[in-house]
Amino acid sequence: MENQHSKHHDTEAGTVKDEDTVTGKRYRDIYHEFQPDKIAVHYHEKDEAFVYESENGLTLKVEVVSDDIFRFRYAPEGRFESGFSYATDPEARRSLPQVTAGGDSTHFFLRTSKAVCRILKENLQVSIFDAESEKLILQEEAPFYCRRTIMNGICQVKVTHKAWAGEAYFGMGDKTCSANLRGHKIQNWNTDSFSYKTGQDPLYRSIPFYYSVREGVAYGIFLNNSYRTHFDFDSEQRGATTFMADGGEMDYYFIYGPAAMDVARRYAWLTGRPELPPLWALGF
């Protein structure tokens, strides 16, 4: 019978070759993936904020900012960040709309005069409807996802929405692709891109906001996260649009129109308007 010890370590018994140790090598980081499961606890906080906690501790907070704006925040282990933001206007005071909260056997819902947010009890998936016509406006294609490693902490937070046939996407600031972003991947990370070319990304500016337009109805998504962010507008033609960040909290706003101009006005109200236009905008 072959001596197994001799086969693997041609050394004296009880010793190990130097090459069989990896004192200078970094092992792969250990990671943990988070996705919500069945809702275990839900309650109403002050100022029209509603909290839904799944059995594994992952928690969704929905803040009804106005009749047209919902804010969604996810905490993988139930602990939210302070909520401070450089991107939103502190003077954009919430209107504290009239909200009707309820539920049935499969969903919880939050209803304002303009929109209805439905939250699936099974895994916190979100869908939003027009309050009057009951038309489906937005639907999550997959549950929220978070990845955390031992060495780096949270390194990915991701939301996936369904990309409907005929749905078009616009926005994201200065980009070198077509105006309709569908079919493209875009990254936000301020980069000195002197003499950039068509298709080059990222560029100088990071604006994590886009419009969706489908069948004459528009809404906006504003990702309130200062980490490197990534947007995939159905680039693989699988009927899904994703946005993700390389860290921090998943914190985004849904801004309903239904007209695109309405979305623009509400986005400007949320993030702040300039005191005066820049001098160069008035001509020379």
Coordinates of C-alpha atoms in Angstrom, one line a residue, residues 57-236:
G57 CA -33.7 40.4 10.7
L58 CA -33.5 42.2 7.4
T59 CA -35.7 45.3 7.7
L60 CA -37.4 47.6 5.2
K61 CA -38.4 51.1 6.1
V62 CA -40.8 53.0 3.8
E63 CA -41.1 56.7 4.4
V64 CA -44.1 58.4 2.7
V65 CA -42.5 61.7 1.8
S66 CA -45.5 63.1 -0.1
D67 CA -48.4 61.8 -2.0
D68 CA -46.1 61.2 -4.9
I69 CA -42.8 60.2 -3.3
F70 CA -41.8 57.1 -1.4
R71 CA -38.4 56.5 0.2
F72 CA -37.2 52.9 0.6
R73 CA -34.4 52.0 3.0
Y74 CA -33.0 48.5 3.8
A75 CA -31.0 47.4 6.9
P76 CA -29.6 43.9 6.6
E77 CA -29.5 43.4 10.3
G78 CA -32.2 45.9 11.4
R79 CA -29.9 48.8 12.1
F80 CA -30.3 51.9 9.9
E81 CA -27.8 54.7 9.4
S82 CA -28.5 58.2 10.6
G83 CA -30.4 59.2 7.5
F84 CA -28.2 62.3 6.8
S85 CA -27.7 63.1 3.2
Y86 CA -25.6 65.6 1.2
A87 CA -27.8 65.1 -1.8
T88 CA -31.3 66.1 -0.4
D89 CA -32.4 69.6 0.4
P90 CA -32.9 70.0 4.2
E91 CA -35.5 72.7 3.4
A92 CA -37.6 70.3 1.4
R93 CA -40.1 69.8 4.2
R94 CA -42.3 66.8 4.0
S95 CA -46.0 67.4 3.5
L96 CA -47.0 64.5 5.8
P97 CA -49.7 63.2 3.5
Q98 CA -52.8 61.2 4.5
V99 CA -51.7 57.6 4.4
T100 CA -53.9 54.5 4.6
A101 CA -52.1 51.4 5.8
G102 CA -53.5 47.9 5.6
G103 CA -53.0 44.5 4.3
D104 CA -54.4 41.2 3.1
S105 CA -53.3 37.6 3.2
T106 CA -50.3 38.2 0.9
H107 CA -49.4 41.9 1.0
F108 CA -49.2 45.0 3.2
F109 CA -50.1 48.2 1.4
L110 CA -49.6 52.0 1.9
R111 CA -52.1 54.2 0.0
T112 CA -51.9 57.9 -0.7
S113 CA -54.1 60.0 -3.0
K114 CA -51.7 59.4 -5.9
A115 CA -50.0 56.0 -5.5
V116 CA -50.3 52.6 -3.7
C117 CA -47.2 50.8 -2.5
R118 CA -47.7 47.0 -2.0
I119 CA -45.2 44.9 0.0
L120 CA -45.1 41.2 -0.4
K121 CA -45.2 39.5 3.0
E122 CA -43.2 36.5 1.7
N123 CA -40.0 38.5 0.9
L124 CA -40.5 42.2 1.1
Q125 CA -40.8 42.6 -2.7
V126 CA -42.3 46.0 -3.6
S127 CA -44.7 47.0 -6.3
I128 CA -46.3 50.4 -6.9
F129 CA -49.7 51.2 -8.5
D130 CA -51.5 54.3 -9.6
A131 CA -54.1 55.1 -7.0
E132 CA -56.8 56.0 -9.4
S133 CA -56.4 53.7 -12.4
E134 CA -54.8 50.9 -10.4
K135 CA -52.2 50.5 -13.2
L136 CA -49.0 48.7 -12.2
I137 CA -46.2 51.3 -12.4
L138 CA -43.2 49.5 -10.9
Q139 CA -42.5 46.0 -9.8
E140 CA -39.5 44.4 -8.2
E141 CA -38.2 41.4 -10.2
A142 CA -36.2 39.9 -7.3
P143 CA -35.9 40.6 -3.6
F144 CA -33.4 43.1 -2.2
Y145 CA -29.9 41.6 -2.0
C146 CA -26.9 42.5 0.2
R147 CA -23.4 41.0 0.4
R148 CA -21.1 41.6 3.4
T149 CA -17.6 40.4 3.9
I150 CA -15.5 40.0 7.0
M151 CA -12.7 42.2 5.7
N152 CA -14.7 44.9 4.0
G153 CA -18.1 45.0 5.5
I154 CA -21.0 45.6 3.2
C155 CA -19.7 45.6 -0.3
Q156 CA -22.9 45.3 -2.4
V157 CA -26.5 46.4 -2.0
K158 CA -28.8 45.8 -4.9
V159 CA -32.4 46.3 -6.1
T160 CA -33.9 44.7 -9.2
H161 CA -36.9 46.1 -11.0
K162 CA -38.8 44.6 -13.9
A163 CA -38.1 46.2 -17.3
W164 CA -41.3 46.1 -19.2
A165 CA -41.5 45.8 -23.0
G166 CA -41.4 49.3 -24.5
E167 CA -40.1 50.9 -21.3
A168 CA -37.5 53.6 -21.8
Y169 CA -35.0 55.1 -19.4
F170 CA -33.4 58.6 -19.4
G171 CA -31.2 60.6 -17.1
M172 CA -28.0 59.9 -15.2
G173 CA -26.4 63.2 -16.2
D174 CA -23.5 63.4 -18.7
K175 CA -23.2 60.0 -20.5
T176 CA -21.7 59.2 -23.9
C177 CA -24.3 56.6 -24.8
S178 CA -27.7 57.1 -26.5
A179 CA -30.4 59.2 -24.8
N180 CA -32.5 56.1 -24.1
L181 CA -30.4 54.2 -21.6
R182 CA -32.0 50.9 -22.2
G183 CA -29.5 48.2 -23.1
H184 CA -26.6 50.0 -21.4
K185 CA -24.6 49.6 -18.1
I186 CA -23.6 52.8 -16.4
Q187 CA -21.3 53.5 -13.5
N188 CA -21.2 56.5 -11.2
W189 CA -17.7 57.4 -9.9
N190 CA -16.3 60.9 -10.5
T191 CA -13.4 60.4 -12.9
D192 CA -11.0 62.8 -14.7
S193 CA -11.8 61.6 -18.2
F194 CA -9.9 64.1 -20.4
S195 CA -10.7 63.7 -24.1
Y196 CA -13.2 61.0 -23.5
K197 CA -14.7 59.0 -26.4
T198 CA -18.1 57.6 -27.2
G199 CA -19.1 54.9 -24.9
Q200 CA -16.5 55.8 -22.2
D201 CA -17.7 55.5 -18.6
P202 CA -17.4 56.7 -15.9
L203 CA -17.0 60.5 -16.5
Y204 CA -16.7 63.6 -14.4
R205 CA -20.1 63.7 -12.9
S206 CA -22.2 61.3 -10.8
I207 CA -26.0 61.8 -10.9
P208 CA -27.7 58.6 -9.6
F209 CA -31.2 59.6 -10.9
Y210 CA -33.2 58.3 -13.9
Y211 CA -36.6 58.5 -15.4
S212 CA -38.7 55.6 -16.6
V213 CA -41.3 56.2 -19.3
R214 CA -43.8 53.5 -20.3
E215 CA -47.1 54.0 -22.1
G216 CA -47.1 57.7 -21.4
V217 CA -46.5 57.3 -17.6
A218 CA -43.3 58.4 -16.0
Y219 CA -41.6 57.9 -12.6
G220 CA -38.1 58.6 -11.3
I221 CA -35.6 56.7 -9.2
F222 CA -33.1 58.6 -7.1
L223 CA -30.4 56.4 -5.4
N224 CA -29.3 58.3 -2.3
N225 CA -25.9 56.6 -1.8
S226 CA -22.4 58.2 -2.1
Y227 CA -20.5 54.9 -2.8
R228 CA -19.5 53.8 -6.3
T229 CA -22.9 52.9 -7.9
H230 CA -23.8 50.8 -10.9
F231 CA -27.0 50.9 -13.1
D232 CA -27.9 48.1 -15.5
F233 CA -30.8 49.1 -17.8
D234 CA -31.6 45.6 -19.1
S235 CA -28.3 45.3 -20.9
E236 CA -28.6 41.5 -21.2

